[in-house]
CSV table of C-alpha atoms and ligand atoms in Angstrom, one decimal:
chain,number,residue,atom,x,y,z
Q,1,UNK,CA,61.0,98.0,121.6
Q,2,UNK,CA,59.2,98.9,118.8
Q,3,UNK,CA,57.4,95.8,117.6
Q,4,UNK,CA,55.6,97.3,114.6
Q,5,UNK,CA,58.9,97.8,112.6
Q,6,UNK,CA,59.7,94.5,113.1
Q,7,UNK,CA,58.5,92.0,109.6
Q,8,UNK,CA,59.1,88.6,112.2
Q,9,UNK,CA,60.5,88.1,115.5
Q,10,UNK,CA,61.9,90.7,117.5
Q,11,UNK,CA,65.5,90.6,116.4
Q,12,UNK,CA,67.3,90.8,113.1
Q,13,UNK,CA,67.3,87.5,110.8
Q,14,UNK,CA,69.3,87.1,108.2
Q,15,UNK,CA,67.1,86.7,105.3
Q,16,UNK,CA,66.3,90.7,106.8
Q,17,UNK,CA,69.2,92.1,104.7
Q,18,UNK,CA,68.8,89.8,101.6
Q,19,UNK,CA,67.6,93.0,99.9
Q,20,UNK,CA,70.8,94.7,100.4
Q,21,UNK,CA,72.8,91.7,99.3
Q,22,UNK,CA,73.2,93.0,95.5
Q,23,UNK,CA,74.1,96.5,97.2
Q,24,UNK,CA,76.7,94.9,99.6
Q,25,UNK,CA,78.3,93.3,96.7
Q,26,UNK,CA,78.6,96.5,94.9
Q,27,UNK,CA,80.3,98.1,97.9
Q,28,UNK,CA,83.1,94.9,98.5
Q,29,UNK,CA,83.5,94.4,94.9
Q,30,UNK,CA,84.5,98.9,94.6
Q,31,UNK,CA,86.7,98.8,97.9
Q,32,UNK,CA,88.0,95.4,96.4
Q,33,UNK,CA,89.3,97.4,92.9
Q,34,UNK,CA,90.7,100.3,94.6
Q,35,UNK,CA,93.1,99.0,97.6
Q,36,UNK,CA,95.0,101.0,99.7
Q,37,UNK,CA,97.9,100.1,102.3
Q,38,UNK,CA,98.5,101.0,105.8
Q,39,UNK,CA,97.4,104.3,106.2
Q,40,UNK,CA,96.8,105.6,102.6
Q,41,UNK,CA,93.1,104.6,103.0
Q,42,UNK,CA,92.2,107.6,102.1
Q,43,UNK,CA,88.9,107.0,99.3
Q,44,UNK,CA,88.2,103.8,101.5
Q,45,UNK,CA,87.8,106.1,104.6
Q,46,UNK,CA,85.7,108.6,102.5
Q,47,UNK,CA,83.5,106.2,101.2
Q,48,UNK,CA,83.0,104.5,105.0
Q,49,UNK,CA,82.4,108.3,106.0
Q,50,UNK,CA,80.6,109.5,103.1
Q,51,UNK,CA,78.1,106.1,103.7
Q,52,UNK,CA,77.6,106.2,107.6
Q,53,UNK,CA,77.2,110.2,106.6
Q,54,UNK,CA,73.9,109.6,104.4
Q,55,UNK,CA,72.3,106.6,106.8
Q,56,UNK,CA,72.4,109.2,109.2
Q,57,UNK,CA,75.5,108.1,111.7
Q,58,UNK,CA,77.5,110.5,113.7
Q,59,UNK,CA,80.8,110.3,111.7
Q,60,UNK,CA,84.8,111.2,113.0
Q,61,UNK,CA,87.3,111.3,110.5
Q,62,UNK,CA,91.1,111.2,111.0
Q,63,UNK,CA,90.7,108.9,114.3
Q,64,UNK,CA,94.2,107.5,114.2
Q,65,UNK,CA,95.2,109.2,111.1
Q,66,UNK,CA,92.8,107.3,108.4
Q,67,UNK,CA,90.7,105.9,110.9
Q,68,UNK,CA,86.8,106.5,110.6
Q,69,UNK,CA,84.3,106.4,113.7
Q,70,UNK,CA,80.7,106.0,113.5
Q,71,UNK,CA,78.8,106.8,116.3
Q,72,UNK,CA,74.7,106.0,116.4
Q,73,UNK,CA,72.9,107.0,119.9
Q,74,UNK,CA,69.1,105.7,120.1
Q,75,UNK,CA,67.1,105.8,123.7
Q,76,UNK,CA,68.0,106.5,126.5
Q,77,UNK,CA,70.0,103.2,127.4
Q,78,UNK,CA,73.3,104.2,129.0
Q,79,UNK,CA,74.9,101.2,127.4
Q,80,UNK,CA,77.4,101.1,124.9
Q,81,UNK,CA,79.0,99.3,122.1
Q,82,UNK,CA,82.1,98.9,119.9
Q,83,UNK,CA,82.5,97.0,116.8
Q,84,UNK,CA,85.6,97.1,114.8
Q,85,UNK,CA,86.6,96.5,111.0
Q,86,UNK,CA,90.0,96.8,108.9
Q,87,UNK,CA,90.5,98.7,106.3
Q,88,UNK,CA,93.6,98.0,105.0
Q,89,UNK,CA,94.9,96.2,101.7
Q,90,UNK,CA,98.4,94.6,101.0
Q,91,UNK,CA,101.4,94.7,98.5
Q,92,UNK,CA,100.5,91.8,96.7
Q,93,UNK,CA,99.7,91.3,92.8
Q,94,UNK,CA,96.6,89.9,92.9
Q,95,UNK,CA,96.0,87.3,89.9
Q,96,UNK,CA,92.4,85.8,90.4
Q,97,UNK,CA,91.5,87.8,87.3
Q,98,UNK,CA,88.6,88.8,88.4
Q,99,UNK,CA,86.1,91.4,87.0
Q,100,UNK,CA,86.4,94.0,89.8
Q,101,UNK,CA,90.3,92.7,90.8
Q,102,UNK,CA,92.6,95.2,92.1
Q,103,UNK,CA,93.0,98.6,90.0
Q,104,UNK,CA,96.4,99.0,91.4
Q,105,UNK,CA,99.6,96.7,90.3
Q,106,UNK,CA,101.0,95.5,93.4
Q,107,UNK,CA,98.4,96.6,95.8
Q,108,UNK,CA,95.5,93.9,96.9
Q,109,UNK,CA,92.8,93.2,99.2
Q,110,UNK,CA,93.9,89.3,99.8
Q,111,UNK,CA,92.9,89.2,103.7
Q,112,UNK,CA,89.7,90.3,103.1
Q,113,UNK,CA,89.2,93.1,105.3
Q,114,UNK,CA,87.1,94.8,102.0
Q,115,UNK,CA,85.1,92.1,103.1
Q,116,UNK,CA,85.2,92.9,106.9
Q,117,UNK,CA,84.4,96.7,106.2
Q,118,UNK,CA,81.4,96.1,104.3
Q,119,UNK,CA,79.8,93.7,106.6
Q,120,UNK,CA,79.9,96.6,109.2
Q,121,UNK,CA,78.8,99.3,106.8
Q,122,UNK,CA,75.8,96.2,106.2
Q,123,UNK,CA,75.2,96.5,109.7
Q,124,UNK,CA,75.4,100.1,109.9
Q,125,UNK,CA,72.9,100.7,107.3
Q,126,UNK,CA,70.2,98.3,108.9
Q,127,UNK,CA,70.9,99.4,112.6
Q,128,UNK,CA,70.1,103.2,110.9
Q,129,UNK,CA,67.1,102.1,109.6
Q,130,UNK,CA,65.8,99.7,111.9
Q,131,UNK,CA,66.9,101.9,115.4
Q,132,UNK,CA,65.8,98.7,117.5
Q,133,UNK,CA,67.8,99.1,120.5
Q,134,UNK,CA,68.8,101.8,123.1
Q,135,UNK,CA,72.0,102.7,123.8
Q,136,UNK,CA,75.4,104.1,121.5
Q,137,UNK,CA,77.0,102.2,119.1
Q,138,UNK,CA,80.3,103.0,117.8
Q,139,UNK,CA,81.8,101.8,114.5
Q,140,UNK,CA,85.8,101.4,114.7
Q,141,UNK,CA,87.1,101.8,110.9
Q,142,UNK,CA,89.9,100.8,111.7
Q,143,UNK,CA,93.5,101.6,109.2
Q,144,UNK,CA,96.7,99.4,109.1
Q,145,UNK,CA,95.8,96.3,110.6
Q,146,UNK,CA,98.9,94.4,108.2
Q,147,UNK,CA,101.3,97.3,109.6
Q,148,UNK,CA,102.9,95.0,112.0
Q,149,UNK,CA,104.6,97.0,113.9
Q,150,UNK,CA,102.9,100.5,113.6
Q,151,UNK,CA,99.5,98.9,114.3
Q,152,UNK,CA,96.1,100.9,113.2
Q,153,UNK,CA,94.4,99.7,116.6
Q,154,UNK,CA,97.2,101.0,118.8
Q,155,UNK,CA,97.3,104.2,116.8
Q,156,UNK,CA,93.4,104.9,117.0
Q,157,UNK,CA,93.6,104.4,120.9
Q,158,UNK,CA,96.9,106.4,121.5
Q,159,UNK,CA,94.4,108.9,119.5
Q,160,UNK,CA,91.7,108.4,122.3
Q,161,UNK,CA,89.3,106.0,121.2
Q,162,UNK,CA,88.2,104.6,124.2
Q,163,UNK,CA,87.7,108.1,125.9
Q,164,UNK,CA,86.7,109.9,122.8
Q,165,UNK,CA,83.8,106.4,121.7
Q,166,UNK,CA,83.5,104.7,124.8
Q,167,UNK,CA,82.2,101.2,125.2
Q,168,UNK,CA,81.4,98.5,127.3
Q,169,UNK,CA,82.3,95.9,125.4
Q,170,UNK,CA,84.3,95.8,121.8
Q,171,UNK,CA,83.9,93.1,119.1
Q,172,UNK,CA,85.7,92.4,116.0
Q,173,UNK,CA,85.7,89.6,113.0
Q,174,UNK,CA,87.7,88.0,110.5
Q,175,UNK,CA,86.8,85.7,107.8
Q,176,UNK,CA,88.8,82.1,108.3
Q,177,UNK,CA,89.7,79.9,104.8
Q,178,UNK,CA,89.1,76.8,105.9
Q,179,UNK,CA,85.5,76.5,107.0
Q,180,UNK,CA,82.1,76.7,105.2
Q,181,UNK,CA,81.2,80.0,104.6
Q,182,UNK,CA,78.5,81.4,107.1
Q,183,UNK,CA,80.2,79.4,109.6
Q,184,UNK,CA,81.1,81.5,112.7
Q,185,UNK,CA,84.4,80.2,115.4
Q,186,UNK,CA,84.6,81.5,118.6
Q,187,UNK,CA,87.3,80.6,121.5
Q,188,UNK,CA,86.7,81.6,125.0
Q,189,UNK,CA,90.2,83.2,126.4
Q,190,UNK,CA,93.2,83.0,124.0
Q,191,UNK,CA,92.6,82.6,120.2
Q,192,UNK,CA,95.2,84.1,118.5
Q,193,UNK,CA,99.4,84.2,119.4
Q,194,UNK,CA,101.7,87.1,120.1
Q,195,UNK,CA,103.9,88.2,117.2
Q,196,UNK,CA,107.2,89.2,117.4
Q,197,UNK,CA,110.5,89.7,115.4
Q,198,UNK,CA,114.2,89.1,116.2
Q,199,UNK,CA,116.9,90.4,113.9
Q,200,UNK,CA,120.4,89.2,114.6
Q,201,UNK,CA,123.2,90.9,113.4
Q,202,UNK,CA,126.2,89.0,113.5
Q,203,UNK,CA,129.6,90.9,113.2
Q,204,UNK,CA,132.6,88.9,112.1
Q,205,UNK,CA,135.8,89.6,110.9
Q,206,UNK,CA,136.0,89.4,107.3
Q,207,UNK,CA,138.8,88.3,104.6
Q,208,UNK,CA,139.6,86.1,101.5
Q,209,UNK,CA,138.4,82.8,101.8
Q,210,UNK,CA,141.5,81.1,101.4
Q,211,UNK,CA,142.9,82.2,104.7
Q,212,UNK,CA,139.9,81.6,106.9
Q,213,UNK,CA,142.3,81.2,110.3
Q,214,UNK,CA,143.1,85.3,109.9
Q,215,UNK,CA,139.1,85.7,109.8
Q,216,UNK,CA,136.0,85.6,111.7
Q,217,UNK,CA,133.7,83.8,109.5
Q,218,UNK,CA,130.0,85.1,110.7
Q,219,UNK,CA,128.3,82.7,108.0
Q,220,UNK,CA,129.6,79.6,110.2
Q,221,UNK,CA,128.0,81.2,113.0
Q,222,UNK,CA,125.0,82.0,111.8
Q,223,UNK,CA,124.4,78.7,110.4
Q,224,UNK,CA,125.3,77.5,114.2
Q,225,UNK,CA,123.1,80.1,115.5
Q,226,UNK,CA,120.0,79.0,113.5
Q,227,UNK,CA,121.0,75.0,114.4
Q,228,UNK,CA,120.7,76.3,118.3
Q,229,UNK,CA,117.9,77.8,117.9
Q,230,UNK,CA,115.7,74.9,116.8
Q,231,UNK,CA,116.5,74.1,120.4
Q,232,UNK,CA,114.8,76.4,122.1
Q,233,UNK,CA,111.2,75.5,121.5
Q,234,UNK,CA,112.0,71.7,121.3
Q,235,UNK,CA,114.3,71.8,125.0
Q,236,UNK,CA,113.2,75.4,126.1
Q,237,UNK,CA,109.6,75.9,126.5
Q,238,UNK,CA,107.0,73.6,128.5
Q,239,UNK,CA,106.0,71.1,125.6
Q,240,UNK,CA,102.2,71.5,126.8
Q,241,UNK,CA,102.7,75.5,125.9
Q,242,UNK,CA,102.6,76.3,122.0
Q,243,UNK,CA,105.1,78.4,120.2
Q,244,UNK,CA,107.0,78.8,117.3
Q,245,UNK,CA,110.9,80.3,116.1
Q,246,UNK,CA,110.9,80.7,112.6
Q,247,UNK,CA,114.3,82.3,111.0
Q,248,UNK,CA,112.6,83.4,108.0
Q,249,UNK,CA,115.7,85.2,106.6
Q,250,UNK,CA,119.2,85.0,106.3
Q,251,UNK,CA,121.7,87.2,104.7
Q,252,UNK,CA,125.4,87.1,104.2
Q,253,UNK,CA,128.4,87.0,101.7
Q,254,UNK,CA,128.6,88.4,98.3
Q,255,UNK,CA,131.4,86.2,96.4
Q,256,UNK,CA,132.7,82.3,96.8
Q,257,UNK,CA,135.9,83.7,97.6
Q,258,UNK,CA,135.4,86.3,100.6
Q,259,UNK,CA,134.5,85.8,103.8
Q,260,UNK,CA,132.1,88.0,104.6
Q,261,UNK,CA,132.2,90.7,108.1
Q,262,UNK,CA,128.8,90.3,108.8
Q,263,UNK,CA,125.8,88.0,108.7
Q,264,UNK,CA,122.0,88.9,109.3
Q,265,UNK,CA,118.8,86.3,110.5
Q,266,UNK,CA,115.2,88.0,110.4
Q,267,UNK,CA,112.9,85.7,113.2
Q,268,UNK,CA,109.1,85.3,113.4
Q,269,UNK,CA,108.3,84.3,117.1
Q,270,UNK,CA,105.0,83.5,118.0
Q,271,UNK,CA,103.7,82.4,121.7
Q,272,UNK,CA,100.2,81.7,123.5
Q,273,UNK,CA,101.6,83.4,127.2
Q,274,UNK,CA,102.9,86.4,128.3
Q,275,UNK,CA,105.4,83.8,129.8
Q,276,UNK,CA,106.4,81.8,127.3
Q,277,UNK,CA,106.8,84.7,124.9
Q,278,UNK,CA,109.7,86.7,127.7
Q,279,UNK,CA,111.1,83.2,127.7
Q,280,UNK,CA,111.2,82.9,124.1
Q,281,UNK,CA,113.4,86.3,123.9
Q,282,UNK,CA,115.2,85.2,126.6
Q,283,UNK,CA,116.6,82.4,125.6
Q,284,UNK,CA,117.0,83.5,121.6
Q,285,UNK,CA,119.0,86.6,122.7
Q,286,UNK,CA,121.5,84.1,125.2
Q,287,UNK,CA,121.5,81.4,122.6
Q,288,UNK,CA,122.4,84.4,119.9
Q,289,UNK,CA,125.4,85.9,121.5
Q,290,UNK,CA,126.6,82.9,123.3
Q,291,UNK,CA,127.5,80.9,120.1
Q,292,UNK,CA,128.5,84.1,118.4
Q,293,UNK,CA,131.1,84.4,121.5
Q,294,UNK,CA,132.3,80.9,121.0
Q,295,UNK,CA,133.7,81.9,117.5
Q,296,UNK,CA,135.3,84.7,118.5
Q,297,UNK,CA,132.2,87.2,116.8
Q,298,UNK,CA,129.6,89.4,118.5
Q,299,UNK,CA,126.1,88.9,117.7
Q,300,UNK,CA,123.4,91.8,118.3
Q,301,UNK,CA,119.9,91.1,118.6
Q,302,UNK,CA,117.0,93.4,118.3
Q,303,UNK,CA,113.7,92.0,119.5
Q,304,UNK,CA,111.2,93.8,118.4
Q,305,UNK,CA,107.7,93.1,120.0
Q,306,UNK,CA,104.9,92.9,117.4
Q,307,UNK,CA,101.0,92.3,118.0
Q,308,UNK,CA,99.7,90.4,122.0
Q,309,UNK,CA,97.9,87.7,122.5
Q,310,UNK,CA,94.2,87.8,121.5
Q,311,UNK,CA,92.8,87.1,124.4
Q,312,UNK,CA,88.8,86.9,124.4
Q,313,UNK,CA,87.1,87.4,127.6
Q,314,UNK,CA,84.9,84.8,128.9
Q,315,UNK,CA,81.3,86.1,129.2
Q,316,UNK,CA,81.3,88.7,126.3
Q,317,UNK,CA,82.5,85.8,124.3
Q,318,UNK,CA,79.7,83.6,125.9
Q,319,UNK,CA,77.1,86.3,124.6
Q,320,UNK,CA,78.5,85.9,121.1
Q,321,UNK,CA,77.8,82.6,120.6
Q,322,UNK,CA,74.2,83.1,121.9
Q,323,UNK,CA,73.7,85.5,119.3
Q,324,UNK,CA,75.4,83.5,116.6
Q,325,UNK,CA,73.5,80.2,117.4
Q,326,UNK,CA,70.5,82.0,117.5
Q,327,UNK,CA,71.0,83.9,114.3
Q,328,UNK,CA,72.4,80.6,111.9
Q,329,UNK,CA,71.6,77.7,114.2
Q,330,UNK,CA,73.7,75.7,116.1
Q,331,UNK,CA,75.2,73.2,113.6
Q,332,UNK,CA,76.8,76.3,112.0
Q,333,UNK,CA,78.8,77.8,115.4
Q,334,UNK,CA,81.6,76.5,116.2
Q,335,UNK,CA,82.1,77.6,120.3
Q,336,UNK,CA,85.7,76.2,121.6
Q,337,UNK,CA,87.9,76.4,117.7
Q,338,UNK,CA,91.5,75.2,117.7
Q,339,UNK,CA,94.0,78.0,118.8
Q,340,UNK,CA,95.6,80.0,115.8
Q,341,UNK,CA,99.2,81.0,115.8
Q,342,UNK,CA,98.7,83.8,113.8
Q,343,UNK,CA,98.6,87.5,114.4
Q,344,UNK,CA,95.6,90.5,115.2
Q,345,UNK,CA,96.2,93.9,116.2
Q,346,UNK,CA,93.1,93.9,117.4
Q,347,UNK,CA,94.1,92.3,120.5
Q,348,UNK,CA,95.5,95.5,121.6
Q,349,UNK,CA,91.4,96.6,121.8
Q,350,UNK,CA,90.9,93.6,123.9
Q,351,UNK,CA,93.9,94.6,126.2
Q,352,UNK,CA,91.6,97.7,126.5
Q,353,UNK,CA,87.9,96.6,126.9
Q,354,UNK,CA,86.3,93.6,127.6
Q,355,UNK,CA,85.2,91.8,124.1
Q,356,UNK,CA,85.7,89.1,121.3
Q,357,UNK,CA,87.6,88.4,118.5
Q,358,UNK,CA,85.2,85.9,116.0
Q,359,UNK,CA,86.0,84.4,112.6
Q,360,UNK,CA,83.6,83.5,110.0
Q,361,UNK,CA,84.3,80.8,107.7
Q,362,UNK,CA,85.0,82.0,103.7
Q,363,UNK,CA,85.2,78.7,102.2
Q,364,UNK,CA,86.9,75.2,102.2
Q,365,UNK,CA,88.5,73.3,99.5
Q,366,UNK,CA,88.8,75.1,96.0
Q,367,UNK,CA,87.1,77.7,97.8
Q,368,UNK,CA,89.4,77.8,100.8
Q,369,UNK,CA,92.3,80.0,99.2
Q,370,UNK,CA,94.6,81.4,102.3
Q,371,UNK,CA,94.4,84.9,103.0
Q,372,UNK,CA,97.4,87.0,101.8
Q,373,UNK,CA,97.6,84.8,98.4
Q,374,UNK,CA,97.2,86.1,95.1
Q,375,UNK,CA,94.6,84.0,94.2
Q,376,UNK,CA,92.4,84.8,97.4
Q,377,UNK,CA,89.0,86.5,97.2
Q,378,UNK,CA,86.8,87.1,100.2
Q,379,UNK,CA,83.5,85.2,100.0
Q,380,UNK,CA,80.5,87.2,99.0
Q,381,UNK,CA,78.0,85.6,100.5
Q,382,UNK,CA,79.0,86.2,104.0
Q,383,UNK,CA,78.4,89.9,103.2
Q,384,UNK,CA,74.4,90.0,104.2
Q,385,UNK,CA,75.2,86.8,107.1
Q,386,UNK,CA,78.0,89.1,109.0
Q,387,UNK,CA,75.6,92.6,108.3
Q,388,UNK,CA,72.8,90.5,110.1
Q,389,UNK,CA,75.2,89.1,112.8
Q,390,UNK,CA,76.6,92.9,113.5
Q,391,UNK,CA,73.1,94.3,113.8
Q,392,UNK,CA,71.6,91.4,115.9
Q,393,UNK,CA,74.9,91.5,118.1
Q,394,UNK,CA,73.9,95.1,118.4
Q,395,UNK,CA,70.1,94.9,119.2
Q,396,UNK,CA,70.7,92.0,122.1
Q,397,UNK,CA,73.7,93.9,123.4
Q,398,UNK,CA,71.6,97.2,124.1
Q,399,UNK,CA,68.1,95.6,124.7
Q,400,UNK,CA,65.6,97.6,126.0
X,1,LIG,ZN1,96.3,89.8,106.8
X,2,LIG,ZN1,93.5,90.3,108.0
């Protein structure tokens, strides 16, 4: 370890990348005007690549088709580690009317994952200059987290990325509306819920709709269908287990006076177990085609299986809130938060390596905007508190 470059202490504080604060901003505020969806990052991923390039990282390009690795070997330490970020806007109108808001109609950054990727390029530019650790880091910039289905994560490890960037133990963060800003959450073991879709497709027989008896009438059974279906997580699953059936679509019928042939429900299913989630599609596929049978119809249902579980692991998790309490004190970690039923591709990392998934707070009240919201910005000041969490996470990870 070598003391000398070190102003106080022998780890990274916070107050340590206060001068590259304004520069941070910069960065977030430019990735923030010019978003880019599920696999068009294209200038973001130059500008990650161009950046890591000029601090003097190792840099892959095309890892998972827009993906960027940065790769950073100091010492001889034969440890390694992996830190993720998202790249990825969505196709939202953003209306915070902001001075650097989104350049693009329809296209927005309102999850904040500008926000996540310039915290990492923070960290990556201090770990560069610092060097105050032995051992490889890897940087995952990571595409298409908001995908759903044809995940960025999965896509940069079906592209090798543990074999190509190995590491020991792989970490990732999102900010969290809802707590104070500079406030870190960590859960040991499951944090975040499996995703999945159904679609039904319900065939009927169609005809006018003054002679229903000579039809099948597939809006009657889907409106039975979706009545059945509030059964399943009420009389279904264990009531200690959390889950969720959501039909967040339905579609049928084009005039008052026709009976329509077919009828279509789009489902969000969420679940905390690998159990509970085959006994959600279980049950939503029997429920499905059973009532549809009792009408005389046929229902079809396609269940599509989005993002696991986030599932943290216990000890890697343990070292993160070490690092956290040490970094902002203890009244500002919170170690055991509330389970989320929302949705992370990066749990398909975690299904890989050992590793947490972390959230940092990005504000609470009038500052508290949900993510995915027009009106949702992500919180500046985190940028210099999460650049100084990456690199401290980095320099007690691969101690000398
Ligand atoms: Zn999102
Ligand atoms: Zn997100």
């Amino acid at each position: 370890m070598s003391e000398a470059s070190q102003p106080s202490g022998q780890f990274t504080e916070v107050e340590h990348l206060a001068p590259a604060g304004e520069r941070l901003r910069e960065i977030r505020h430019h990735i923030h005007h010019h978003p880019e969806l599920a696999y068009e990052e294209v200038a973001t991923a130059a500008l990650v690549a161009e950046k890591l390039e000029q601090w003097g990282w190792q840099v892959t390009r095309g890892v998972g088709r827009t993906g960027v690795v940065g790769t950073l070997k100091v010492g001889d330490g034969g440890r390694s580690i992996g830190i993720r970020a998202d790249m990825d806007a969505l196709p939202i109108i953003e209306e915070t009317g902001l001075p650097y808001a989104s350049g693009t109609h329809g296209k927005m950054h309102a999850c904040g994952h500008d926000g996540h990727t310039t915290m990492l390029l923070g960290a990556a530019e201090h770990l560069a200059k610092t060097r105050r650790f032995s051992g490889t880091v890897h940087l995952y910039f990571q595409p298409a987290e908001e995908s759903g289905i044809d995940s960025g994560a999965k896509k940069m490890i079906e592209d090798g990325l543990f074999e190509r960037f190995p590491c020991d133990a792989v970490f990732g963060v999102h900010n969290h509306p809802g707590a104070e800003p500079g406030v870190f959450l960590f859960r040991k073991g499951a944090f975040m819920s499996a995703g999945d879709k159904a679609i039904i497709t319900i065939e009927g027989v169609g005809g006018h709709a003054a002679r229903p008896h000579l039809t099948v009438d597939p809006v009657v059974v889907a409106a039975s269908i979706v009545m059945a279906l509030q059964t399943v997580v009420a009389r279904n699953v264990d009531p200690s287990q959390p889950a969720v059936v959501t039909v967040g679509s339905m579609h049928a019928g084009t005039a008052n006076n026709v009976i329509a042939s077919t009828a279509r429900l789009e489902l969000s299913v969420r679940s905390f177990s690998p159990e509970v989630r085959a006994l959600l599609k279980k049950r939503i596929t029997e429920l499905a085609e059973s009532q549809a049978q009792s009408y005389g119809g046929k229902a079809v249902v396609e269940y599509i299986e989005g993002y696991p579980m986030v599932v943290n692991s216990d000890a890697e998790t343990a070292f993160a809130i070490e690092v956290a309490r040490e970094l902002v004190g203890d009244d500002k970690v919170v170690a055991q938060a509330d389970i989320l039923m929302g949705s992370e591709d990066f749990a398909f990392m975690l299904q890989q390596r050992p590793g947490t998934f972390l959230r940092i707070g990005n504000g609470v009240g009038e500052d508290g905007c949900m993510v995915h919201n027009p009106h949702y910005d992500f919180n500046d000041s985190n940028l210099t508190v999460g650049a100084a969490y990456w690199t401290r996470l980095v320099e007690r990870y691969l101690g000398q």
